Tab-separated table of C-alpha atoms in Angstrom:
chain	number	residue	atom	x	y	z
P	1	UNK	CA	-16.651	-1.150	-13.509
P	2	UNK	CA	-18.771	-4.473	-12.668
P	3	UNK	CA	-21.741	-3.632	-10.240
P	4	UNK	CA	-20.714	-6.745	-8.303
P	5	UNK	CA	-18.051	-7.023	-5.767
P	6	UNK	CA	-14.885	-4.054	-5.538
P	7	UNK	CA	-12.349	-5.439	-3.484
P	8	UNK	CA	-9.161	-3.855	-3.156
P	9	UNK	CA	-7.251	-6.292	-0.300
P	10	UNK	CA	-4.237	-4.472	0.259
P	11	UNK	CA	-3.086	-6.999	3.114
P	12	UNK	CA	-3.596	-9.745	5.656
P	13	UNK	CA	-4.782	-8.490	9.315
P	14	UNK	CA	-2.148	-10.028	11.912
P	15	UNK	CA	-0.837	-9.634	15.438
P	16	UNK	CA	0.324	-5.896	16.263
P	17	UNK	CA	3.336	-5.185	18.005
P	18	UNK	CA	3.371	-3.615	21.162
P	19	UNK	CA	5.068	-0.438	19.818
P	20	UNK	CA	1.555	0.503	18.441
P	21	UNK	CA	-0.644	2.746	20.145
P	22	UNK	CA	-4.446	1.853	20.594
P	23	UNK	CA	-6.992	3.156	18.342
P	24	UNK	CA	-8.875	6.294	18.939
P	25	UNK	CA	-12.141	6.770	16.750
P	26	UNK	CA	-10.645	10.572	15.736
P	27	UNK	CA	-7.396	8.706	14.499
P	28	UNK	CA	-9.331	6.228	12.809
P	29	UNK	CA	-11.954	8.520	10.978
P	30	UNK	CA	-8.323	10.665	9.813
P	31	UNK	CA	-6.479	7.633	8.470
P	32	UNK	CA	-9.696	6.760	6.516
P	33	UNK	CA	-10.389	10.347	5.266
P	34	UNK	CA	-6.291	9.970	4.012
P	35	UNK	CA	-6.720	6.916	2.273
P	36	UNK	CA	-9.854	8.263	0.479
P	37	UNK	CA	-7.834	11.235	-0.704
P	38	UNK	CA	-4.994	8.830	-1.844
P	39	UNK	CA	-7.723	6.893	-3.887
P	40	UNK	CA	-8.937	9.852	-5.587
P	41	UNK	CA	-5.997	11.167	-6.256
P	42	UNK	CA	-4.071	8.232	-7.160
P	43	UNK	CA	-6.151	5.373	-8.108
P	44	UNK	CA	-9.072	8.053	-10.327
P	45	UNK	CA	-11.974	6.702	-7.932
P	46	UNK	CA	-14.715	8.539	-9.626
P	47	UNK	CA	-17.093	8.102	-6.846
P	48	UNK	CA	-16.057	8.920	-3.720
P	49	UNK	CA	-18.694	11.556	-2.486
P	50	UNK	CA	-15.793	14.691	-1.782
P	51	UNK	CA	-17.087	17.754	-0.187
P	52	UNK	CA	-20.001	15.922	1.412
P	53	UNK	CA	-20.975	14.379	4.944
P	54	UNK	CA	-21.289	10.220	4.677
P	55	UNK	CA	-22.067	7.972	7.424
P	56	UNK	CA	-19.613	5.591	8.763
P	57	UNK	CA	-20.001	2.759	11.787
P	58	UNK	CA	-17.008	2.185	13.300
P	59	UNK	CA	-15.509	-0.332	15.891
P	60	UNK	CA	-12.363	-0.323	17.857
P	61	UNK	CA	-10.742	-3.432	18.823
P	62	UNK	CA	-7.527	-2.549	20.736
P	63	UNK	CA	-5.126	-1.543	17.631
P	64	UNK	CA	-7.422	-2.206	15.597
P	65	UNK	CA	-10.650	-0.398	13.697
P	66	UNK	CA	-13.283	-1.656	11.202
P	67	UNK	CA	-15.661	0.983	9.588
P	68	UNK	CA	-18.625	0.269	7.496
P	69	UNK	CA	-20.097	3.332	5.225
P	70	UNK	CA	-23.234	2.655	2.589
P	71	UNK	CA	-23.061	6.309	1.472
P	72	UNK	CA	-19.241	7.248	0.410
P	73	UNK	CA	-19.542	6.945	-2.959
P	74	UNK	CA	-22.435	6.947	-5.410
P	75	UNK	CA	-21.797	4.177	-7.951
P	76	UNK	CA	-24.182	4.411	-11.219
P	77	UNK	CA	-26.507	2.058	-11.827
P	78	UNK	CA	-25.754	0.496	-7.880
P	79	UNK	CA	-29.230	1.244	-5.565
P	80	UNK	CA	-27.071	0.574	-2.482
P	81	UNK	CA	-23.137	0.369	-2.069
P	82	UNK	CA	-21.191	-0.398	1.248
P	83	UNK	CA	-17.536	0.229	1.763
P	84	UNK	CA	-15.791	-1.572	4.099
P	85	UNK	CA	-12.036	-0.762	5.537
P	86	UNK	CA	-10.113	-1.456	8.309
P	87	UNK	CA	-7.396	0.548	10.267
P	88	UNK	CA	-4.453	-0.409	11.866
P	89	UNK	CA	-2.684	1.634	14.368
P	90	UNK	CA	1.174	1.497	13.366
P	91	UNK	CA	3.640	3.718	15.451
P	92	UNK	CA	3.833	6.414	13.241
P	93	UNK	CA	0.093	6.957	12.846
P	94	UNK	CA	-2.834	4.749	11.603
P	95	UNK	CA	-3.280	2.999	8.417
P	96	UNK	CA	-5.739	1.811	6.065
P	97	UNK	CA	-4.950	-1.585	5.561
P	98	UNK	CA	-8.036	-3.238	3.543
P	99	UNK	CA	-10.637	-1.637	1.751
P	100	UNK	CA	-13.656	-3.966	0.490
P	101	UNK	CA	-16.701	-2.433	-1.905
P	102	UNK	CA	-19.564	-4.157	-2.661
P	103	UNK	CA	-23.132	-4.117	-4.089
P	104	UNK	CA	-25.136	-4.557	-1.302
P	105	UNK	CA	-28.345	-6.134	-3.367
P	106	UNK	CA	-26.174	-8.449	-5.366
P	107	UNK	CA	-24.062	-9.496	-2.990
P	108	UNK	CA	-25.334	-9.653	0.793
P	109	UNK	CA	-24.841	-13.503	1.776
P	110	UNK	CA	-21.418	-13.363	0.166
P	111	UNK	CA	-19.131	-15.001	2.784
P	112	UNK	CA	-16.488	-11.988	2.558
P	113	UNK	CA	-19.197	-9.015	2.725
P	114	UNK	CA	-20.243	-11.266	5.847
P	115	UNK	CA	-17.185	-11.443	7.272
P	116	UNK	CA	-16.667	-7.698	6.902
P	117	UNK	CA	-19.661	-6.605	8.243
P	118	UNK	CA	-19.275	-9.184	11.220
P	119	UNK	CA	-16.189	-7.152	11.908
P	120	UNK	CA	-18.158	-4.068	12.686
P	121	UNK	CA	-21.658	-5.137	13.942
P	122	UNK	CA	-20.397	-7.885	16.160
P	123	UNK	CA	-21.186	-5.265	19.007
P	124	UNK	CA	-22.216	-2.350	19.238
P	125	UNK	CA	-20.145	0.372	17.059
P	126	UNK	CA	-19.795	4.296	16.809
P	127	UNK	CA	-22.014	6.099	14.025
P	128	UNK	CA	-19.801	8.806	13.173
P	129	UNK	CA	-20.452	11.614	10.549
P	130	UNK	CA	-17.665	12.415	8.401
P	131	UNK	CA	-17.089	15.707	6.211
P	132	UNK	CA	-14.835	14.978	2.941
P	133	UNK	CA	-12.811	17.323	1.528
P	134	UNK	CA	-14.195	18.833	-1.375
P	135	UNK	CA	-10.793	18.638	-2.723
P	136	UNK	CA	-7.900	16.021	-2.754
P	137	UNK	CA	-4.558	17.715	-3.973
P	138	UNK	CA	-1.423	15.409	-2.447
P	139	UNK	CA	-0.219	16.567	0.591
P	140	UNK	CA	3.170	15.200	1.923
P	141	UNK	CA	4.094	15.135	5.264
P	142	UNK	CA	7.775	16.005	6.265
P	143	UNK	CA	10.432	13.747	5.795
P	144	UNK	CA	11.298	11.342	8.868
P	145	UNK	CA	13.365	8.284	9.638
P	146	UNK	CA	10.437	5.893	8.616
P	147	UNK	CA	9.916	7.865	5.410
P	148	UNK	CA	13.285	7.806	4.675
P	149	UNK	CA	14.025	3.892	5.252
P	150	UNK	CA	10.378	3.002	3.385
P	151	UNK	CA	12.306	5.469	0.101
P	152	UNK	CA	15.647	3.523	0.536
P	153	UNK	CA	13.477	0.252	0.358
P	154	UNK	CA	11.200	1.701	-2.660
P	155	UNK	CA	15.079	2.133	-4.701
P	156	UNK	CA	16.188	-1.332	-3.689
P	157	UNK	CA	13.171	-3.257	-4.725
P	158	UNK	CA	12.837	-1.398	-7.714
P	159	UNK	CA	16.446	-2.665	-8.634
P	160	UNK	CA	15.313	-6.092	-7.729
P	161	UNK	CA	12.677	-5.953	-9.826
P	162	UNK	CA	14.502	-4.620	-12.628
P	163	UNK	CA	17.464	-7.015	-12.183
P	164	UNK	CA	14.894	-9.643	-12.231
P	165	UNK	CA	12.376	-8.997	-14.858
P	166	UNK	CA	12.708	-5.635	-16.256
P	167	UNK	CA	14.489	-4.507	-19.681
P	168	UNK	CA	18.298	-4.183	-18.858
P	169	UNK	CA	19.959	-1.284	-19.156
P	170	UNK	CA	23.445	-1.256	-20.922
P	171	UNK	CA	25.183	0.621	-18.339
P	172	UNK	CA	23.928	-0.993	-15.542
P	173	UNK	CA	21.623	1.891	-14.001
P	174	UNK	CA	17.900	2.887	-15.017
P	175	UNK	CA	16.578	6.665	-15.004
P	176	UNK	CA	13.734	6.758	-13.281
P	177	UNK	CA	10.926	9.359	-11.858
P	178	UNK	CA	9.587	8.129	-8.393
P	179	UNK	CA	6.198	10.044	-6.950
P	180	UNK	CA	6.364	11.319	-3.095
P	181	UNK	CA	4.351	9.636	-1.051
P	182	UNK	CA	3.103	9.563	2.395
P	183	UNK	CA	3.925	6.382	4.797
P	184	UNK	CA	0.005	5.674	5.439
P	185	UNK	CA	-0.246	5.138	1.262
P	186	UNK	CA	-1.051	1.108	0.439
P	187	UNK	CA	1.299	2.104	-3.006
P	188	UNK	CA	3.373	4.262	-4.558
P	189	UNK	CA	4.900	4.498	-8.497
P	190	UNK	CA	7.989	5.240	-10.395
P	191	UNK	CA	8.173	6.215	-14.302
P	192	UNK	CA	11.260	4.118	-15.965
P	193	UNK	CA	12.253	6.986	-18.726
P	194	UNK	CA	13.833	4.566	-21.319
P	195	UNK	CA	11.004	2.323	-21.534
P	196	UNK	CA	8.204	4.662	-20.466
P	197	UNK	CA	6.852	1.921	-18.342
P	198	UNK	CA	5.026	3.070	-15.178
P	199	UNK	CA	5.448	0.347	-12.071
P	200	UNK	CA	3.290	0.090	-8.777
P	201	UNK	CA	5.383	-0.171	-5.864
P	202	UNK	CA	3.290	-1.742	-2.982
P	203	UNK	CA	3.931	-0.110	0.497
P	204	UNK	CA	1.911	-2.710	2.719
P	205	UNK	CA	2.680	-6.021	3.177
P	206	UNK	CA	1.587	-9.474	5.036
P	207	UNK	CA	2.458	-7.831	8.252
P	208	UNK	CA	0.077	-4.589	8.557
P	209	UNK	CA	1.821	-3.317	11.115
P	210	UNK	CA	5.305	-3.162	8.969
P	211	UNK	CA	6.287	0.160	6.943
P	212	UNK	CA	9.574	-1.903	5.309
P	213	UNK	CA	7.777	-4.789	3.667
P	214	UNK	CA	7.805	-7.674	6.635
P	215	UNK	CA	10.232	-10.158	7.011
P	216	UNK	CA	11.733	-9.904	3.310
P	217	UNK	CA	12.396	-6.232	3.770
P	218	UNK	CA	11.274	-5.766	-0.045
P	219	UNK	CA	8.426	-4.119	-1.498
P	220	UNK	CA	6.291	-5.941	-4.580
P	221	UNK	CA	7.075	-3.857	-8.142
P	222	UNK	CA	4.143	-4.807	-10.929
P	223	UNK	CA	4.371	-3.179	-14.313
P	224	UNK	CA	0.665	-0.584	-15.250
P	225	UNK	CA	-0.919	-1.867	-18.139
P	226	UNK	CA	-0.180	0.865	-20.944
P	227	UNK	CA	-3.316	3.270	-21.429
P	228	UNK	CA	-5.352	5.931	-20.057
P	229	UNK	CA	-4.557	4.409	-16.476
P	230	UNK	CA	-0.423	4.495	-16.783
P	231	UNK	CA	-0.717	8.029	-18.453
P	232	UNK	CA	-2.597	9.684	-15.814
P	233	UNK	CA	-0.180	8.004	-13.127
P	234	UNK	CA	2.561	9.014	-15.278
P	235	UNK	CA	1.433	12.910	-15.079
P	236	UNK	CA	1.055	12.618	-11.528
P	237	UNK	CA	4.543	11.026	-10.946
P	238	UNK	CA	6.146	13.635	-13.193
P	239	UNK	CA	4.111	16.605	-10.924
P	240	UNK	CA	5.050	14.774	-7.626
P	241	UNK	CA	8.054	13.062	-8.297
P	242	UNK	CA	11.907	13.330	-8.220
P	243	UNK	CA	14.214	11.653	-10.902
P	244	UNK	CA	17.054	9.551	-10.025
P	245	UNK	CA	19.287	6.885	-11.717
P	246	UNK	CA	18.647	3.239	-9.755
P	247	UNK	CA	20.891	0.779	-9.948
P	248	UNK	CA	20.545	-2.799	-11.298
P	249	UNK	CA	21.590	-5.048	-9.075
């Protein structure tokens, strides 16, 4: 990993509808402690300090939160590391929306680490402590209507995507392995069996307060690069996964 800028932008920060609840800082601190779970878990972040108590500033704007931590995760040969993320309040809980990392030396007076750090320090925020879990095994919360409609949307854009860029199948349908998955994750992934591809399915779109993919009511698919990445997701979709046949449209 470069010791320069991390950036992970999983969306655009827009107007929230009025169906979502204001922002408390104990609902805020939970979606973030979530997210870093989902990141260790799913995305192999090798840094995250787990089973240790980090520092994080926090602000609440209405539906909103921005938190800014310089000690949740120790990145070799980085002096100083900041993370920042931001929170939306949806109906169904809160969200992680963004998360930002950066090298603090190498890149304070970068106009984005600005801008995030604005977000947080342009008053006066919360200094929170926050205990990790020293362990980040998946946890998945009951099914619900909004978990149900978000898996009906992961199966249709998955067809779309096959139908429109994907290896054909003769028959017209595609066995495939889809991971469980939580409606605060930013992504989710499926295992296509007759190719062995592994795909990303990205849960949050333009519209951070939207668990069906905005407007389009479709979720992006991008194929994992084969190697050590797409065989560790592929273990963890086989483990946490279900196997279905999806259609091509």
């Amino acid at each position: 990993m470069k010791a320069g800028l991390l950036a992970i932008v999983l969306t655009v920060l827009t107007a929230a509808p009025a169906a979502a609840a204001d922002l408390t800082a104990a609902s805020a601190v939970e979606a973030l402690v979530r997210h870093v779970c989902f990141s260790r878990t799913w995305w192999g972040d090798p840094y995250v300090r787990l089973g240790q108590t980090v520092t994080v500033d926090l602000r609440i704007e209405g539906r909103f939160a921005y938190m800014w931590s310089e000690d949740m995760r120790a990145v070799p040969r980085v002096r100083r590391w900041a993370d920042s993320y931001a929170v939306a309040g949806r109906s169904a809980g809160p969200v992680v929306v963004q998360r930002s990392g950066y090298n603090i030396e190498l890149l304070r007076g970068d106009p984005a680490y600005e801008r995030e750090r604005r977000r947080v320090y342009a008053a006066q925020p919360q200094r929170v402590r926050v205990d990790l879990p020293a362990t980040c095994d998946p946890r998945f919360d009951p099914e619900g209507p909004v978990k149900a409609e978000m898996k009906a949307l992961v199966a249709s854009s998955l067809s779309t995507a096959l139908a429109t860029w994907g290896r054909r199948p003769p028959r017209g349908g595609v066995r495939m392995t889809l991971a469980n998955f939580n409606t605060d994750y930013p992504e989710t992934f499926a295992w296509r069996h007759d190719t062995g591809e592994v795909l990303r399915i990205g849960l949050i779109s333009g519209d951070p307060m939207s668990y069906t993919g905005g407007a389009y009511k479709r979720y992006v698919v991008t194929p994992v690069a084969r190697g050590p990445v797409a065989i560790q997701l592929r273990r963890l979709i086989q483990r946490y996964g279900e196997t279905r046949i999806v259609a091509v449209r």
